[in-house]
mmCIF file of C-alpha atoms in Angstrom:
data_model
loop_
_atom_site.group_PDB
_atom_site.id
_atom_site.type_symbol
_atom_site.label_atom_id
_atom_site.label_comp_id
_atom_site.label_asym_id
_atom_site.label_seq_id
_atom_site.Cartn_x
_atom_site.Cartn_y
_atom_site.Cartn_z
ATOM 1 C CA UNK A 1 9.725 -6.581 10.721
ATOM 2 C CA UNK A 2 9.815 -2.919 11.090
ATOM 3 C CA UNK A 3 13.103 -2.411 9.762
ATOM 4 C CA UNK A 4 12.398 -5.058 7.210
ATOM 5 C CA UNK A 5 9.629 -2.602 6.047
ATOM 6 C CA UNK A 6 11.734 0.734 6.120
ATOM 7 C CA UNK A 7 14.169 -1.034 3.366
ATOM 8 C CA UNK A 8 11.192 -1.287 1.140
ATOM 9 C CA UNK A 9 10.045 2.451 2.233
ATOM 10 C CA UNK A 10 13.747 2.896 0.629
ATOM 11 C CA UNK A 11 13.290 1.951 -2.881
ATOM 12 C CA UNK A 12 10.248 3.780 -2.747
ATOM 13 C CA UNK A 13 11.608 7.228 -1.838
ATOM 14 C CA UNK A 14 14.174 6.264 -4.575
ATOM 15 C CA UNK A 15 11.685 6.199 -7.245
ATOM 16 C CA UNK A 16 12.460 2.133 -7.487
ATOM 17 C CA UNK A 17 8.461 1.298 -7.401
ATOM 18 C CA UNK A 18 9.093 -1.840 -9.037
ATOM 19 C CA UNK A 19 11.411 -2.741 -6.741
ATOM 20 C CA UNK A 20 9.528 -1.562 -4.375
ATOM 21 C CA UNK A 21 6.143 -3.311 -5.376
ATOM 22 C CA UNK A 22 8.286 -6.831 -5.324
ATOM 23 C CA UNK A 23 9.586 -5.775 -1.793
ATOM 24 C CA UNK A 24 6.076 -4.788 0.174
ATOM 25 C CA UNK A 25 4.721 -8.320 -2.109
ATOM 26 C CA UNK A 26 7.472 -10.455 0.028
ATOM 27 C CA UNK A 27 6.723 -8.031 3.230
ATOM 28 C CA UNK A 28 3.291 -9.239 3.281
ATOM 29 C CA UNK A 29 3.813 -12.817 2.104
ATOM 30 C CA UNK A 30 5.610 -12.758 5.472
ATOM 31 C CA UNK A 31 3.296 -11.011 7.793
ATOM 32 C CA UNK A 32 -0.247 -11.078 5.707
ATOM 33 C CA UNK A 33 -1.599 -8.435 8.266
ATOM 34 C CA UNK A 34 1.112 -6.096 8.008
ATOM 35 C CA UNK A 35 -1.737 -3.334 6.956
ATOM 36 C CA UNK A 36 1.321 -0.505 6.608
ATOM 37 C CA UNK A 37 2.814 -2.956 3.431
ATOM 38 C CA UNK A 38 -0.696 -3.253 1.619
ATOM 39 C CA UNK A 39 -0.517 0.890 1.683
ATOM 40 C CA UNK A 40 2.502 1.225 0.604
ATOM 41 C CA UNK A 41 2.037 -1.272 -2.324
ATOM 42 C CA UNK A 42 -1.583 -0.162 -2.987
ATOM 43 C CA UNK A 43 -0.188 3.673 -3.452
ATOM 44 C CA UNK A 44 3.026 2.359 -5.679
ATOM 45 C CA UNK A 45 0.908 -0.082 -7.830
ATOM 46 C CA UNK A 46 -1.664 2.593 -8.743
ATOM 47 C CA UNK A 47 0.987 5.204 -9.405
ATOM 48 C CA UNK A 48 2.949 2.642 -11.561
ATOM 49 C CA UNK A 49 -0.556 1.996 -13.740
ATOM 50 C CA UNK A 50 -2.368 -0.889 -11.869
ATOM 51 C CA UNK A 51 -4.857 1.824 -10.537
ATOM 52 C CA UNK A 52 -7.570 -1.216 -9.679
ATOM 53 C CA UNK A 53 -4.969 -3.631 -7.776
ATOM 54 C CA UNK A 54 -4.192 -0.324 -5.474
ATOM 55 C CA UNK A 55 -7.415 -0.021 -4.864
ATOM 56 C CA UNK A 56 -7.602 -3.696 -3.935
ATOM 57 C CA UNK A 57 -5.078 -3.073 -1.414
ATOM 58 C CA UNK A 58 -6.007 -0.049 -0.056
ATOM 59 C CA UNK A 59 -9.105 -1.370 1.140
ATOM 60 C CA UNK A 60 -7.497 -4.347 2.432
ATOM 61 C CA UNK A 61 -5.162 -2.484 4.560
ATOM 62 C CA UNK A 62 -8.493 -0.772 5.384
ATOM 63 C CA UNK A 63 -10.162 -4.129 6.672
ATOM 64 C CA UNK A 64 -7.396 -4.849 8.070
ATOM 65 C CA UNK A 65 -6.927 -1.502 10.682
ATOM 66 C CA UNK A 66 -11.140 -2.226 11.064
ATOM 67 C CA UNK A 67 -10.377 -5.410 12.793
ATOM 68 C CA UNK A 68 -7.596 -3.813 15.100
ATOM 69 C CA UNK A 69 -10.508 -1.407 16.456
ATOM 70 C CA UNK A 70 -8.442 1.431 14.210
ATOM 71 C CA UNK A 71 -10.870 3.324 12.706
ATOM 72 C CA UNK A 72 -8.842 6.317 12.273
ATOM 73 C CA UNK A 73 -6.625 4.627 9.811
ATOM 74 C CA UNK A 74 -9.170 2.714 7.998
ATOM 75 C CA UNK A 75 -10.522 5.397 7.050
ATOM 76 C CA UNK A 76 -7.202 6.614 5.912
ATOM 77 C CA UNK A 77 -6.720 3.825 3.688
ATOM 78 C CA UNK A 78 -10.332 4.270 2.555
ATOM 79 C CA UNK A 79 -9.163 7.726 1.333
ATOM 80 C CA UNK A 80 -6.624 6.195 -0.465
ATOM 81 C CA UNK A 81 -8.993 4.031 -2.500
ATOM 82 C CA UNK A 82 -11.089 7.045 -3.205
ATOM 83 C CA UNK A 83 -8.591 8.656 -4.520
ATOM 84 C CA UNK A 84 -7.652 6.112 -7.143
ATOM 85 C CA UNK A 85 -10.908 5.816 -8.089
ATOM 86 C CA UNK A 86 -11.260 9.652 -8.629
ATOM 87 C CA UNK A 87 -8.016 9.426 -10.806
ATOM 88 C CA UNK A 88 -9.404 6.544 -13.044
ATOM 89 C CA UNK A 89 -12.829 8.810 -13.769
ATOM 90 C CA UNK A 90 -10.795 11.836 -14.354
ATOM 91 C CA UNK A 91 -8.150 9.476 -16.674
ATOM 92 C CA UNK A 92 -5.245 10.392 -14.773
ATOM 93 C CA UNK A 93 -4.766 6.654 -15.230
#
């Protein structure tokens, strides 16, 4: 799965977030707990203009690092999602 995921992580660095979007979508239609994918997708889909459906996965990547006992990152993804919001107040989307 891992290097599954890095081939996404490509068309991302490649400025393919469309691509990329579709990509993490069939990463976590395979592995619906793949918390990493709902990031990655969650940071692409705001920056691409779907601000609220990267917040939506932000803080499902969020729940999902909670249930792993992973705190650390939850609150990571958490950040993420505050972020966004910030952006959307401040019409940077």
């Amino acid at each position: 799965m891992e290097e599954f995921f890095q081939s996404r992580r490509n068309f991302d660095r490649q400025g393919q977030s469309q691509q990329a979007i579709t990509e993490y979508t069939r990463a976590i239609k395979l592995d619906p707990s793949y918390a990493a994918a709902y990031f990655f997708r969650g940071n692409a889909l705001a920056l691409e203009g779907q601000p609220q459906k990267g917040i939506e996965d932000a803080e499902k990547a969020a729940a999902i690092y909670n249930s792993r006992g992973e705190p650390q990152w939850a609150e990571a993804m958490l950040q993420l999602a505050d972020s966004i919001r910030r952006g959307i107040k401040e019409g940077e989307f």
